[in-house]
Coordinates of C-alpha atoms and ligand atoms in Angstrom, one line a residue:
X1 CA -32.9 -31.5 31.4
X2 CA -29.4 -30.9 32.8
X3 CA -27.7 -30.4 29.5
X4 CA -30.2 -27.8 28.1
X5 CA -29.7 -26.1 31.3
X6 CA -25.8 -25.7 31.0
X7 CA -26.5 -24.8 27.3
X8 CA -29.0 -21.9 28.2
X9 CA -25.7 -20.6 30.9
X10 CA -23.1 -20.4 28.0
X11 CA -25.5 -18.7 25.4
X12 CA -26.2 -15.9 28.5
X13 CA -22.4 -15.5 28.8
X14 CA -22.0 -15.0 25.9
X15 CA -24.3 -12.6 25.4
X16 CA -22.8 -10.7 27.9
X17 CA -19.2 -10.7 26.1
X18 CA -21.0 -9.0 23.6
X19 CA -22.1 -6.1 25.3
X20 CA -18.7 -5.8 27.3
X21 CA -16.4 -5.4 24.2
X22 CA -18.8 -3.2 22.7
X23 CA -18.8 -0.6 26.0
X24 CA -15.1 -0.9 25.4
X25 CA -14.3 -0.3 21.8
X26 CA -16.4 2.8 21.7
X27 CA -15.7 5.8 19.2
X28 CA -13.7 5.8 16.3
X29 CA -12.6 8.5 14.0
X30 CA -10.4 9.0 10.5
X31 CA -8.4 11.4 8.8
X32 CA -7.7 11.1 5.2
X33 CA -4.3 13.4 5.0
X34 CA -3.8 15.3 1.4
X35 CA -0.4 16.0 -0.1
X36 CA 0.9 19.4 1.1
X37 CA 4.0 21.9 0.5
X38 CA 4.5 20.3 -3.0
X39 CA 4.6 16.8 -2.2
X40 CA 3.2 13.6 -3.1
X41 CA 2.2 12.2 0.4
X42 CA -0.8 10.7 1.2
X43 CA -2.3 8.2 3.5
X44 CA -5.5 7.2 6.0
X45 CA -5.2 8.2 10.1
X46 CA -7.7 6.4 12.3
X47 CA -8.6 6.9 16.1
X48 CA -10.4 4.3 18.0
X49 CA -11.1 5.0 21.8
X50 CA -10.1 2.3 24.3
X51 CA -10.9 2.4 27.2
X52 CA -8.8 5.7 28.7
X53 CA -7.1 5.6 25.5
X54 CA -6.9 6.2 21.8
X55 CA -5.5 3.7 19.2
X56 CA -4.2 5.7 16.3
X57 CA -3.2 3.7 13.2
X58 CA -1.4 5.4 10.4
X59 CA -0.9 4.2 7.3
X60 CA 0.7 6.8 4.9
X61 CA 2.7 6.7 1.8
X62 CA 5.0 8.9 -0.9
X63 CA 7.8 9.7 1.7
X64 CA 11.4 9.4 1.1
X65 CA 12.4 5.6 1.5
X66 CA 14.1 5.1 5.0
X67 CA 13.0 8.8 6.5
X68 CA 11.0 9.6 9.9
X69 CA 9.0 12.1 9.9
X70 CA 7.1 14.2 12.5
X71 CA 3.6 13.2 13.8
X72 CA 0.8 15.2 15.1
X73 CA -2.6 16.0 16.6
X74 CA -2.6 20.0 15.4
X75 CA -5.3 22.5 17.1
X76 CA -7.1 23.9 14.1
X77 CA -9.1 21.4 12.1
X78 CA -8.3 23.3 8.6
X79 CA -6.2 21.7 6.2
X80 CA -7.0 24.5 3.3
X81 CA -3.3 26.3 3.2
X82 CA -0.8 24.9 0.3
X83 CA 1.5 24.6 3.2
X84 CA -1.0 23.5 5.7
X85 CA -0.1 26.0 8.3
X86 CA -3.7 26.8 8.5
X87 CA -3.8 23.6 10.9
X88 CA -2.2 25.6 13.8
X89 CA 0.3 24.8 16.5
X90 CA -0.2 21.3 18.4
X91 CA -2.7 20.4 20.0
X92 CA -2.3 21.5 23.7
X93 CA -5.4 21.6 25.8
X94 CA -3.3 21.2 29.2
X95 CA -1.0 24.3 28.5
X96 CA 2.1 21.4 28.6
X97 CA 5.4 21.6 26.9
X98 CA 6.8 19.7 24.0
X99 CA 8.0 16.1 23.8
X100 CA 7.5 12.7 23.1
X101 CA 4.6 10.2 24.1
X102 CA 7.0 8.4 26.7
X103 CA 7.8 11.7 28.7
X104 CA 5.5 12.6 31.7
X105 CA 5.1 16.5 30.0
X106 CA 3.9 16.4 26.0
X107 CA 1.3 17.9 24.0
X108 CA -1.8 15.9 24.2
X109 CA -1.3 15.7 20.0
X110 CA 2.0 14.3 20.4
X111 CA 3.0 11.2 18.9
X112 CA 5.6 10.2 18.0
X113 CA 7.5 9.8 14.7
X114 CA 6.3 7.8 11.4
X115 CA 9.1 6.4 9.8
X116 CA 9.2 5.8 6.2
X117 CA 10.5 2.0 4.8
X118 CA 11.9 1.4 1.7
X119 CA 9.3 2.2 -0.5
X120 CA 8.1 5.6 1.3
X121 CA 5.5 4.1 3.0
X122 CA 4.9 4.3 6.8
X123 CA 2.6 2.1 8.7
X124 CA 2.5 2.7 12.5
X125 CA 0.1 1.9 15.5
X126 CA 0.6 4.4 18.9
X127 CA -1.7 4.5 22.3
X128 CA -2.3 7.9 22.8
X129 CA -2.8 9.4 26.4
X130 CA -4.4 12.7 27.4
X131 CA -6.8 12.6 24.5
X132 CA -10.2 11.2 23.3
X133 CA -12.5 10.5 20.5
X134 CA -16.1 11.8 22.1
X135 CA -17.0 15.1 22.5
X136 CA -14.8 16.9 25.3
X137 CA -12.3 19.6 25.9
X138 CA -9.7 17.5 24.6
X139 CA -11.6 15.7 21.7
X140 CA -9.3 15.0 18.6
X141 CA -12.3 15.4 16.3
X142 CA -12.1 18.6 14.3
X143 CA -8.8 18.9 15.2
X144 CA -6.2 18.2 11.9
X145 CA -3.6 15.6 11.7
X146 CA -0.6 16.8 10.2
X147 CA 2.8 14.6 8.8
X148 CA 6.1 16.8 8.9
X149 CA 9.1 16.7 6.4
X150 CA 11.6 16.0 9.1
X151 CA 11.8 14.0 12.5
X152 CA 10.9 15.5 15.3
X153 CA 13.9 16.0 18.0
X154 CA 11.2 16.2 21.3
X155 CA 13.0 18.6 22.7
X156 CA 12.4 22.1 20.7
X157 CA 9.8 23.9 21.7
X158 CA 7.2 24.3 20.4
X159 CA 7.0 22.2 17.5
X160 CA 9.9 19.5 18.2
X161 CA 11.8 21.1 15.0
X162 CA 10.4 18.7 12.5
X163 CA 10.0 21.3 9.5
X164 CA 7.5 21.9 6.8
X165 CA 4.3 20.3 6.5
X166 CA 4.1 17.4 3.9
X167 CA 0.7 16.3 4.6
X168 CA -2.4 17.2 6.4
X169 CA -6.1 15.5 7.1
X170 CA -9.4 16.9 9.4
X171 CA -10.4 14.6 11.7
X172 CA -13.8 13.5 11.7
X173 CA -16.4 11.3 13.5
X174 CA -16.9 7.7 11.7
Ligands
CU201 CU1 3.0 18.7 13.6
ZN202 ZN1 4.1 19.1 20.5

């Protein structure tokens, strides 16, 4: 009797565990990016909320081998110009300058930049602050994700001086 008792408790726990991890690893989005501006650059963007945060995971290839490149959340969720500029400025729903994801002031759609290995490929995983993936004023969904030809400095403003665009994806709800 006292062993199918301390069964039953651990079965209940666990049950619990369940529903805690799924409260926590809420809404997720993606954003397959097309080759832009002539290039041959590609790759898969995902967004996962956590918590107060957003994973992004980046996985893009056809980059120069050993290059960083410029990385952003972009206002406009329209990837339809051959140069992507369609896509807008970043995304910057608290009026805040330019910079990188460790300095108190950025962009809500900064992150900071990819960088290419030998083969041109660039995988990365970031913790963005300032942004979500439900519905709300500074939702990432329908906004574009946008890969830049060179790195940016964090320190222009604007756009961080990280040139042309080489590849661009809409973010959307998954
Ligand atoms: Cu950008
Ligand atoms: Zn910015």
């Amino acid at each position: 009797m006292k062993h199918v008792r301390v069964l039953f408790c651990l079965a209940a726990v666990g049950a619990l565990a369940g529903c805690g991890s799924m409260d926590i690893g809420g809404d997720s989005a993606v954003a397959k990016l097309d080759a832009k501006s002539g290039t041959a650059t590609q790759g898969t963007v995902t967004f996962t909320q956590r918590g107060d945060r957003v994973l992004v995971k980046a996985d893009v290839s056809g980059l120069p081998p050993n290059t960083e490149h410029g990385f952003h959340v972009h206002e406009k969720g329209d990837c339809s110009s051959p140069d992507a500029m369609s896509a807008g400025g970043h995304f910057n729903p608290t009026g805040k300058p330019h910079g990188s994801m460790s300095m108190p002031d950025h962009h809500a759609g900064d992150i900071n930049n990819l960088r290419a290995d030998a083969s041109g490929r660039a995988q990365a995983s970031f913790e963005l602050t300032g942004v979500t993936v439900a519905p709300g004023p500074t939702s990432v969904v329908g906004r574009a994700v946008v890969v830049h030809k060179d790195p940016d400095d964090y320190r222009t403003q604007p756009t961080g001086n990280s040139g042309g665009r080489v590849a661009c994806g809409v973010i959307a709800k998954s």
